[in-house]
């Protein structure tokens, strides 16, 4: 077993500005959540660094957008190759700063690269509306301009790659600002990008929320693609107003999953469990409210308990670990607070898992039942390794309860009868409704929230086109 002192980084990656790697005197400590030790001291970018990056991006935009789509796609594939060559190093950095097991960190990067590979083969044709003796009307997709990509701490590299891919392909340079809690792997990704991309096309600036605010108001930035909390999302939307920035906002979720009474409990148990608890429950579109018919509640609780008992929690660098710590102390205290509060209100913790002795923001896998929908553990996004099981007797009632949330990211229905499940799925207010799964995200399918879970979508041609503006060419003839 490695000790915590062995994993502290000697040097941290730098900011990337105009093709150069830049260090700063101001530094920000990044904590390894498995050890609570300082992992690295990363650069803390100032407003001056942002000014330099925006100027470089605006210069780069001219050349990058002038290349044809095929050439940009070819260079995107070189970037994919470069990241793949370095995937082990990047995955280790993700584990050290985010906490997830090493194989999951590599899986996160692989998933992002597969999205870029797909975008590198997308066609973005000119649409001809009319080509007659009287008139030619064409719709062109032009790059949106400079993009600010602001990301959260749960999937640092996947979220960054989801923003870099559409930027590269459409010809819109991007400045990525990772979460101050998980900037290390993203900064390193930025360094690797400089080896294959022209200066200014992909730049990474690490900094706190104030840097995110400066990006959201900067007149030289044309679009913000943001993944994070509702609180920051609404702040960005107001800040972006005066300069009319285009926005893609991927915010929180409090996804309901509804189990119908015809299921084979054993067959769906693993899907329910990992739907709620993968990535230590820190998944925006994770299953966070599990609705089960009253007569199946004991069977479902037993099946989830059997799986939970097999889950090893520990330092993600260690072999055999299936779940790491919560990423940061604030989130750890928040999740613990939700559970304590639910217990005080009479909820029954029917399973509480083991956690390692010693430091680290390790929270036990916690399965809870016997609580009402309005207990904050169920009514708010708790974002931790906790799954509340709620019972129901009537399908109309449970659909209303599932929809009774200001959020609407994902939802799921579990049934042996797909057409019956479809009937329920059609009534759920969410950007994605999965049947017999939760969540499933692939880069050929759009992903985004309704209600206060966000604005617009990422992934697929829809997500890529969100990095463009429409330009009409209309010629009068004859
Ligand atoms: P957060 O909103 O606090 O931080 C996210 C990023 O926004 C960070 O880089 C942060 O520095 C920056 N930021 C914070 N305030 C800002 C402001 N006012 N203006 C500009 N930038 C600002 O979120 P978090 O705590 O890092 O992430 C957890 C949340 O993200 C959860 O609610 C989760 O559901 C959500 N999330 C959503 C998705 C999705 O795709 N829908 C994916 C991952 C996480």
Coordinates of C-alpha atoms and ligand atoms in Angstrom, one line a residue:
X1 CA 0.0 0.0 0.0
X2 CA 1.3 3.4 -0.8
X3 CA 1.5 6.0 1.9
X4 CA 0.0 9.5 1.5
X5 CA 3.4 11.2 1.3
X6 CA 4.4 9.2 -1.7
X7 CA 1.7 10.7 -3.8
X8 CA 2.2 14.5 -3.4
X9 CA 3.2 16.0 -6.7
X10 CA 6.6 17.6 -6.9
X11 CA 5.5 20.1 -9.5
X12 CA 2.1 21.1 -10.7
X13 CA 1.2 21.8 -14.4
X14 CA 0.9 25.4 -15.5
X15 CA -1.7 27.6 -17.1
X16 CA -1.7 27.5 -20.9
X17 CA -1.9 30.8 -22.6
X18 CA -1.2 31.4 -26.3
X19 CA 0.7 28.2 -26.7
X20 CA 2.9 28.7 -23.7
X21 CA 2.9 27.1 -20.2
X22 CA 2.7 29.9 -17.7
X23 CA 3.5 29.8 -14.0
X24 CA 2.1 32.3 -11.4
X25 CA 3.3 33.5 -8.1
X26 CA -0.1 33.1 -6.5
X27 CA -0.8 29.5 -5.9
X28 CA -3.8 27.5 -4.7
X29 CA -3.6 24.3 -2.7
X30 CA -5.4 21.2 -4.0
X31 CA -6.3 18.5 -1.5
X32 CA -6.2 14.8 -2.1
X33 CA -9.6 13.7 -0.7
X34 CA -8.4 10.2 0.2
X35 CA -5.6 11.6 2.5
X36 CA -6.6 15.2 3.2
X37 CA -3.0 16.1 2.3
X38 CA -2.0 18.9 -0.1
X39 CA -1.6 17.2 -3.4
X40 CA -0.3 20.2 -5.4
X41 CA 0.0 23.9 -5.4
X42 CA -1.5 25.0 -8.7
X43 CA -1.4 28.4 -10.4
X44 CA -4.1 30.9 -9.5
X45 CA -4.9 32.8 -12.6
X46 CA -5.6 36.5 -12.4
X47 CA -7.8 38.8 -14.5
X48 CA -4.6 39.7 -16.4
X49 CA -4.1 36.1 -17.4
X50 CA -7.7 36.0 -18.5
X51 CA -7.1 39.1 -20.7
X52 CA -4.1 37.5 -22.3
X53 CA -6.0 34.2 -22.9
X54 CA -9.0 36.0 -24.4
X55 CA -6.7 38.0 -26.7
X56 CA -4.9 34.8 -27.8
X57 CA -8.2 33.0 -28.4
X58 CA -9.5 35.9 -30.5
X59 CA -6.3 35.8 -32.6
X60 CA -6.5 32.0 -32.9
X61 CA -10.1 32.1 -33.9
X62 CA -9.3 33.7 -37.3
X63 CA -7.0 30.9 -38.4
X64 CA -8.8 28.0 -36.7
X65 CA -12.2 28.9 -38.1
X66 CA -10.7 29.5 -41.6
X67 CA -9.6 25.8 -41.7
X68 CA -12.2 23.6 -43.3
X69 CA -14.1 21.1 -41.1
X70 CA -12.1 18.1 -42.3
X71 CA -8.8 19.7 -41.4
X72 CA -10.0 20.7 -37.9
X73 CA -11.4 17.1 -37.5
X74 CA -8.0 15.7 -38.4
X75 CA -6.2 17.8 -35.9
X76 CA -8.9 16.9 -33.3
X77 CA -7.9 13.2 -33.9
X78 CA -4.2 14.1 -33.3
X79 CA -5.3 15.6 -30.0
X80 CA -7.2 12.4 -29.1
X81 CA -4.1 10.4 -29.9
X82 CA -1.9 12.7 -27.7
X83 CA -4.3 12.3 -24.8
X84 CA -4.5 8.5 -25.2
X85 CA -0.7 8.3 -25.1
X86 CA -0.9 10.0 -21.7
X87 CA -4.0 8.4 -20.3
X88 CA -2.3 6.6 -17.5
X89 CA -0.7 9.8 -16.1
X90 CA -4.0 11.7 -16.5
X91 CA -6.0 9.0 -14.9
X92 CA -3.7 9.0 -11.9
X93 CA -4.0 12.7 -11.5
X94 CA -7.8 12.4 -11.6
X95 CA -7.7 9.7 -8.9
X96 CA -5.4 11.8 -6.8
X97 CA -7.5 15.0 -6.9
X98 CA -11.0 13.6 -7.4
X99 CA -10.8 10.3 -5.4
X100 CA -12.4 7.9 -7.8
X101 CA -10.8 4.5 -8.5
X102 CA -8.0 4.5 -11.1
X103 CA -10.0 2.3 -13.6
X104 CA -13.0 4.7 -13.3
X105 CA -10.7 7.7 -13.9
X106 CA -9.3 6.0 -17.1
X107 CA -12.9 5.2 -18.1
X108 CA -13.9 8.8 -17.7
X109 CA -11.1 10.0 -20.0
X110 CA -11.8 7.2 -22.5
X111 CA -15.4 8.2 -22.6
X112 CA -14.5 11.8 -23.4
X113 CA -12.1 10.8 -26.1
X114 CA -14.7 8.6 -27.7
X115 CA -17.0 11.7 -27.9
X116 CA -14.2 13.7 -29.6
X117 CA -13.6 10.9 -32.1
X118 CA -17.3 10.9 -33.0
X119 CA -17.3 14.6 -33.4
X120 CA -14.3 14.3 -35.7
X121 CA -16.5 12.4 -38.2
X122 CA -19.6 14.5 -38.0
X123 CA -20.9 16.2 -41.1
X124 CA -22.1 19.8 -40.7
X125 CA -23.5 20.5 -44.1
X126 CA -24.7 23.8 -45.6
X127 CA -28.5 23.5 -45.7
X128 CA -30.1 24.7 -49.0
X129 CA -33.6 25.9 -48.3
X130 CA -34.3 27.0 -51.9
X131 CA -32.2 27.0 -55.1
X132 CA -34.6 28.3 -57.8
X133 CA -34.5 30.8 -60.7
X134 CA -35.8 33.4 -58.3
X135 CA -33.7 32.8 -55.2
X136 CA -30.9 31.0 -53.4
X137 CA -31.3 30.5 -49.7
X138 CA -28.6 28.7 -47.6
X139 CA -28.1 28.1 -43.9
X140 CA -24.5 28.1 -42.8
X141 CA -23.2 27.2 -39.3
X142 CA -20.5 29.6 -38.3
X143 CA -18.3 29.3 -35.2
X144 CA -19.8 31.0 -32.2
X145 CA -16.5 32.7 -31.4
X146 CA -14.5 32.3 -28.1
X147 CA -16.0 29.9 -25.6
X148 CA -15.5 29.9 -21.8
X149 CA -15.8 26.3 -20.5
X150 CA -16.4 26.2 -16.7
X151 CA -16.4 22.8 -15.1
X152 CA -17.3 21.0 -11.8
X153 CA -15.3 18.5 -9.7
X154 CA -17.1 15.2 -10.2
X155 CA -15.7 14.3 -13.7
X156 CA -13.0 16.9 -14.3
X157 CA -11.6 15.6 -17.6
X158 CA -14.8 14.2 -19.0
X159 CA -16.5 17.6 -18.6
X160 CA -13.5 19.4 -20.0
X161 CA -13.4 17.1 -23.1
X162 CA -17.1 17.5 -23.6
X163 CA -16.4 21.2 -24.1
X164 CA -13.2 21.0 -26.0
X165 CA -14.6 18.6 -28.6
X166 CA -17.3 20.8 -30.0
X167 CA -15.0 23.8 -29.8
X168 CA -12.3 22.1 -31.9
X169 CA -14.7 20.8 -34.5
X170 CA -16.7 24.0 -35.0
X171 CA -13.7 26.3 -35.0
X172 CA -14.5 28.1 -31.7
X173 CA -11.4 28.5 -29.4
X174 CA -12.1 27.5 -25.8
X175 CA -10.7 28.7 -22.4
X176 CA -11.4 26.0 -19.8
X177 CA -11.6 26.9 -16.2
X178 CA -11.7 23.7 -14.0
X179 CA -13.1 23.6 -10.5
X180 CA -10.6 24.9 -8.0
X181 CA -11.0 21.6 -6.2
X182 CA -9.9 19.5 -9.2
X183 CA -7.7 21.6 -11.5
X184 CA -4.6 19.4 -11.8
X185 CA -5.5 16.9 -14.5
X186 CA -7.2 19.6 -16.6
X187 CA -4.1 21.8 -16.5
X188 CA -2.1 18.9 -17.6
X189 CA -4.6 18.2 -20.4
X190 CA -4.0 21.9 -21.5
X191 CA -0.3 21.3 -21.6
X192 CA -0.7 18.2 -23.8
X193 CA -3.1 20.2 -26.1
X194 CA -0.3 22.7 -26.8
X195 CA 1.8 19.9 -28.4
X196 CA -0.7 19.3 -31.2
X197 CA -3.0 22.4 -31.4
X198 CA -2.2 25.9 -32.7
X199 CA -1.7 28.5 -29.9
X200 CA -4.8 29.9 -28.3
X201 CA -7.2 27.2 -29.6
X202 CA -7.4 25.4 -26.2
X203 CA -6.2 27.2 -23.1
X204 CA -6.7 26.2 -19.5
X205 CA -6.8 28.7 -16.6
X206 CA -7.1 27.5 -13.0
X207 CA -8.7 29.7 -10.4
X208 CA -11.6 30.2 -8.1
X209 CA -15.2 31.2 -8.5
X210 CA -14.2 34.8 -9.1
X211 CA -12.3 33.7 -12.3
X212 CA -15.5 32.0 -13.4
X213 CA -17.4 35.3 -12.8
X214 CA -14.8 37.2 -14.8
X215 CA -15.2 34.7 -17.7
X216 CA -19.0 35.1 -17.6
X217 CA -18.8 38.9 -17.9
X218 CA -15.9 39.2 -20.3
X219 CA -17.0 41.0 -23.5
X220 CA -14.4 39.0 -25.6
X221 CA -16.1 35.7 -24.8
X222 CA -19.1 34.8 -26.9
X223 CA -20.4 31.6 -25.3
X224 CA -20.3 30.0 -21.9
X225 CA -20.6 26.2 -21.6
X226 CA -21.0 25.6 -17.9
X227 CA -21.3 22.4 -15.8
X228 CA -22.0 22.8 -12.1
X229 CA -24.5 23.9 -9.6
X230 CA -27.8 25.7 -10.1
X231 CA -26.5 28.5 -7.9
X232 CA -23.5 29.2 -10.2
X233 CA -25.6 28.6 -13.3
X234 CA -28.1 31.3 -12.4
X235 CA -25.3 33.7 -11.6
X236 CA -23.7 33.0 -14.9
X237 CA -26.9 33.5 -16.8
X238 CA -27.3 37.0 -15.3
X239 CA -23.6 37.8 -15.7
X240 CA -23.8 36.8 -19.4
X241 CA -26.9 38.9 -20.1
X242 CA -25.3 42.3 -20.8
X243 CA -23.1 40.8 -23.6
X244 CA -25.7 38.4 -24.8
X245 CA -23.5 35.4 -24.6
X246 CA -24.7 32.1 -25.9
X247 CA -25.2 29.6 -23.0
X248 CA -25.2 25.9 -22.4
X249 CA -25.9 25.2 -18.7
X250 CA -25.7 21.7 -17.3
X251 CA -26.8 22.0 -13.8
X252 CA -27.9 19.7 -10.9
X253 CA -30.5 17.0 -10.8
X254 CA -32.6 15.1 -8.2
X255 CA -33.5 12.3 -10.5
X256 CA -36.4 10.0 -9.6
X257 CA -36.4 6.3 -10.5
X258 CA -39.8 4.5 -10.5
X259 CA -39.9 0.8 -10.1
X260 CA -43.1 -0.8 -11.5
X261 CA -44.7 -3.7 -9.8
X262 CA -43.9 -6.2 -12.6
X263 CA -40.1 -6.1 -12.2
X264 CA -37.7 -9.0 -11.5
X265 CA -36.1 -7.4 -8.5
X266 CA -32.9 -9.4 -8.7
X267 CA -32.5 -8.6 -12.4
X268 CA -32.7 -4.8 -11.9
X269 CA -30.9 -4.5 -8.5
X270 CA -27.5 -3.8 -9.9
X271 CA -28.8 -1.2 -12.2
X272 CA -30.6 0.6 -9.4
X273 CA -27.6 0.4 -7.1
X274 CA -25.0 1.7 -9.5
X275 CA -27.6 4.1 -11.0
X276 CA -27.5 5.8 -7.6
X277 CA -24.1 5.2 -6.2
X278 CA -21.5 5.2 -9.0
X279 CA -18.8 7.8 -8.6
X280 CA -19.6 7.8 -4.9
X281 CA -23.1 9.3 -5.7
X282 CA -21.5 12.4 -7.3
X283 CA -23.3 12.2 -10.6
X284 CA -25.5 15.0 -11.8
X285 CA -27.9 12.5 -13.4
X286 CA -27.6 9.8 -10.8
X287 CA -30.7 8.1 -9.4
X288 CA -31.3 10.1 -6.2
X289 CA -34.9 9.2 -5.3
X290 CA -35.9 5.5 -5.7
X291 CA -39.7 5.0 -5.7
X292 CA -40.7 1.3 -5.1
X293 CA -44.2 -0.2 -4.8
X294 CA -44.9 -0.8 -1.1
X295 CA -45.2 -4.6 -1.6
X296 CA -41.7 -4.8 -3.2
X297 CA -39.9 -2.5 -0.8
X298 CA -38.4 -5.3 1.4
X299 CA -37.2 -7.3 -1.6
X300 CA -35.6 -4.2 -3.2
X301 CA -34.0 -3.2 0.1
X302 CA -32.6 -6.7 0.6
X303 CA -31.2 -6.8 -3.0
X304 CA -29.5 -3.4 -2.6
X305 CA -28.1 -4.4 0.7
X306 CA -26.6 -7.6 -0.8
X307 CA -24.8 -5.5 -3.4
X308 CA -23.7 -2.8 -1.0
X309 CA -22.1 -5.4 1.2
X310 CA -19.7 -6.3 -1.6
X311 CA -18.5 -2.7 -2.3
X312 CA -15.0 -1.9 -1.1
X313 CA -14.4 1.8 -0.2
X314 CA -10.9 3.2 0.0
X315 CA -8.2 5.1 -1.7
X316 CA -8.8 5.0 -5.5
X317 CA -5.1 4.2 -6.1
X318 CA -5.4 0.9 -4.3
X319 CA -6.3 -2.4 -6.0
X320 CA -9.8 -3.7 -5.5
X321 CA -11.3 -0.3 -4.4
X322 CA -14.7 0.2 -6.0
X323 CA -15.6 3.5 -4.4
X324 CA -13.5 6.4 -3.3
X325 CA -14.1 9.3 -0.9
X326 CA -16.4 12.2 -1.4
X327 CA -14.4 14.8 -3.3
X328 CA -14.2 17.5 -0.7
X329 CA -14.8 18.3 2.9
X330 CA -17.7 20.7 2.3
X331 CA -19.6 18.2 0.3
X332 CA -18.8 15.4 2.9
X333 CA -20.3 17.5 5.6
X334 CA -23.3 18.4 3.5
X335 CA -24.0 14.7 2.8
X336 CA -23.5 13.7 6.4
X337 CA -25.8 16.5 7.5
X338 CA -28.6 15.3 5.1
X339 CA -28.3 11.8 6.6
X340 CA -28.2 12.9 10.2
X341 CA -31.2 15.1 9.6
X342 CA -33.2 12.3 7.9
X343 CA -32.4 10.0 10.9
X344 CA -33.6 12.7 13.3
X345 CA -36.8 12.8 11.4
X346 CA -37.3 9.1 11.8
X347 CA -35.7 7.6 8.7
X348 CA -34.3 4.1 8.9
X349 CA -30.7 3.5 7.8
X350 CA -31.1 -0.1 6.8
X351 CA -27.5 -0.4 5.5
X352 CA -24.3 1.5 6.5
X353 CA -21.1 0.3 4.9
X354 CA -17.5 0.1 6.1
X355 CA -15.0 2.9 5.5
X356 CA -11.3 2.9 6.0
X357 CA -9.8 4.1 9.3
X358 CA -7.7 7.2 9.2
X359 CA -8.0 10.4 7.2
X360 CA -10.0 11.0 4.0
X361 CA -13.5 12.2 3.2
X362 CA -14.9 8.7 3.2
X363 CA -18.6 8.4 3.7
X364 CA -20.2 5.0 4.1
X365 CA -22.6 3.7 1.5
X366 CA -25.8 4.5 3.2
X367 CA -29.2 3.0 2.2
X368 CA -32.2 4.7 3.8
X369 CA -35.9 4.1 3.9
X370 CA -38.9 5.2 5.9
X371 CA -38.7 8.9 5.0
X372 CA -41.2 11.3 3.4
X373 CA -40.6 13.1 0.1
X374 CA -40.2 16.4 1.8
X375 CA -37.2 15.4 3.9
X376 CA -34.2 17.3 2.4
X377 CA -32.3 14.0 1.8
X378 CA -35.0 13.2 -0.7
X379 CA -36.2 16.7 -1.8
X380 CA -32.7 18.2 -2.4
X381 CA -29.7 17.1 -4.4
X382 CA -27.5 15.4 -1.8
X383 CA -24.7 14.3 -4.2
X384 CA -23.2 11.5 -2.1
X385 CA -23.2 7.7 -1.6
X386 CA -26.7 7.7 -0.1
X387 CA -29.8 6.2 -1.7
X388 CA -33.3 6.9 -0.2
X389 CA -35.9 4.3 -0.9
X390 CA -39.5 5.8 -1.0
X391 CA -42.6 3.7 -1.3
X392 CA -45.8 4.2 -3.3
X393 CA -49.2 2.7 -3.8
X394 CA -50.6 4.4 -6.8
X395 CA -48.9 5.1 -10.2
X396 CA -50.6 8.5 -10.8
X397 CA -49.5 9.6 -7.3
X398 CA -45.9 8.5 -7.8
X399 CA -45.6 10.3 -11.2
X400 CA -46.8 13.5 -9.5
X401 CA -44.3 13.0 -6.7
X402 CA -41.4 12.3 -9.1
X403 CA -42.3 15.5 -11.0
X404 CA -42.6 17.5 -7.8
X405 CA -39.2 19.1 -8.1
X406 CA -37.8 22.3 -9.6
X407 CA -35.2 20.1 -11.3
X408 CA -35.6 17.9 -14.3
X409 CA -32.3 16.4 -15.5
X410 CA -33.0 12.6 -15.7
X411 CA -35.5 10.0 -14.6
X412 CA -36.0 6.3 -15.0
X413 CA -38.8 3.7 -15.1
X414 CA -38.1 0.0 -14.3
X415 CA -40.4 -2.6 -15.7
X416 CA -40.6 -6.0 -17.5
X417 CA -43.1 -4.4 -19.8
X418 CA -41.6 -1.8 -22.1
X419 CA -44.8 -0.4 -23.3
X420 CA -46.1 0.0 -19.7
X421 CA -42.8 1.7 -18.8
X422 CA -43.2 4.0 -21.9
X423 CA -46.6 5.1 -20.6
X424 CA -44.9 6.3 -17.4
X425 CA -41.8 7.7 -19.1
X426 CA -44.0 9.9 -21.3
X427 CA -45.3 11.6 -18.2
X428 CA -42.0 12.3 -16.5
X429 CA -40.6 15.9 -16.6
X430 CA -36.9 15.3 -17.4
X431 CA -34.4 15.9 -20.2
X432 CA -33.7 12.1 -20.4
X433 CA -35.9 9.3 -19.2
X434 CA -34.2 5.9 -19.2
X435 CA -36.1 2.6 -19.1
X436 CA -34.4 -0.2 -17.1
X437 CA -31.2 1.9 -16.7
X438 CA -30.0 5.1 -15.1
X439 CA -28.2 7.1 -16.4
X440 CA -26.9 6.2 -19.9
X441 CA -25.0 8.8 -21.7
X442 CA -23.4 8.4 -25.1
X443 CA -22.0 11.0 -27.4
X444 CA -24.5 10.4 -30.2
X445 CA -27.5 11.3 -28.0
X446 CA -28.2 14.8 -26.6
X447 CA -28.0 15.3 -22.8
X448 CA -29.4 18.2 -20.9
X449 CA -32.0 19.2 -18.3
X450 CA -35.5 20.7 -18.3
X451 CA -36.8 23.1 -15.7
X452 CA -34.0 24.4 -13.5
X453 CA -31.6 21.6 -14.4
X454 CA -30.2 23.6 -17.3
X455 CA -30.4 25.2 -20.6
X456 CA -29.5 23.5 -23.9
X457 CA -27.8 20.2 -24.4
X458 CA -24.3 18.8 -24.7
X459 CA -23.4 15.7 -26.8
X460 CA -24.5 14.7 -30.3
X461 CA -24.9 17.0 -33.3
X462 CA -27.3 19.1 -31.2
X463 CA -24.6 19.8 -28.6
X464 CA -22.0 20.5 -31.3
X465 CA -24.2 22.9 -33.2
X466 CA -24.7 24.8 -29.9
X467 CA -21.1 26.0 -30.6
X468 CA -22.2 27.7 -33.8
X469 CA -24.4 30.6 -34.9
X470 CA -26.7 30.3 -37.9
X471 CA -25.8 32.5 -40.8
X472 CA -28.2 32.8 -43.8
X473 CA -27.0 33.6 -47.3
X474 CA -29.9 34.7 -49.4
X475 CA -29.4 35.7 -53.1
X476 CA -32.2 37.3 -55.1
X477 CA -32.0 36.1 -58.7
X478 CA -33.7 36.9 -62.0
Ligands
LIG1 P1 -20.1 24.8 -8.6 O1 -21.2 25.4 -9.4 O2 -19.8 25.4 -7.3 O3 -18.7 25.0 -9.4 C1 -18.6 24.6 -10.8 C2 -17.7 25.6 -11.4 O4 -18.3 26.9 -11.5 C3 -16.3 25.7 -10.7 O5 -15.3 25.8 -11.7 C4 -16.5 27.0 -10.0 O6 -15.3 27.7 -9.7 C5 -17.4 27.8 -11.0 N1 -18.2 28.9 -10.4 C6 -18.7 28.9 -9.2 N2 -19.5 30.0 -9.0 C7 -19.4 30.7 -10.2 C8 -20.0 31.9 -10.6 N3 -20.8 32.6 -9.9 N4 -19.7 32.3 -11.9 C9 -18.9 31.6 -12.7 N5 -18.3 30.4 -12.3 C10 -18.6 30.0 -11.0 O7 -20.5 23.3 -8.7 P2 -19.7 22.1 -8.1 O8 -19.9 22.1 -6.6 O9 -18.3 22.1 -8.6 O10 -20.4 20.8 -8.7 C11 -21.5 20.2 -8.2 C12 -22.8 20.5 -8.9 O11 -22.6 20.4 -10.3 C13 -23.9 19.6 -8.6 O12 -25.1 20.4 -8.4 C14 -24.1 18.8 -9.8 O13 -25.3 18.2 -10.0 C15 -23.7 19.7 -10.9 N6 -23.2 18.9 -12.1 C16 -24.0 18.9 -13.2 C17 -23.7 18.2 -14.3 C18 -24.5 18.2 -15.5 O14 -24.1 17.8 -16.6 N7 -25.8 18.5 -15.4 C19 -22.5 17.5 -14.3 C20 -21.6 17.6 -13.2 C21 -22.0 18.3 -12.0

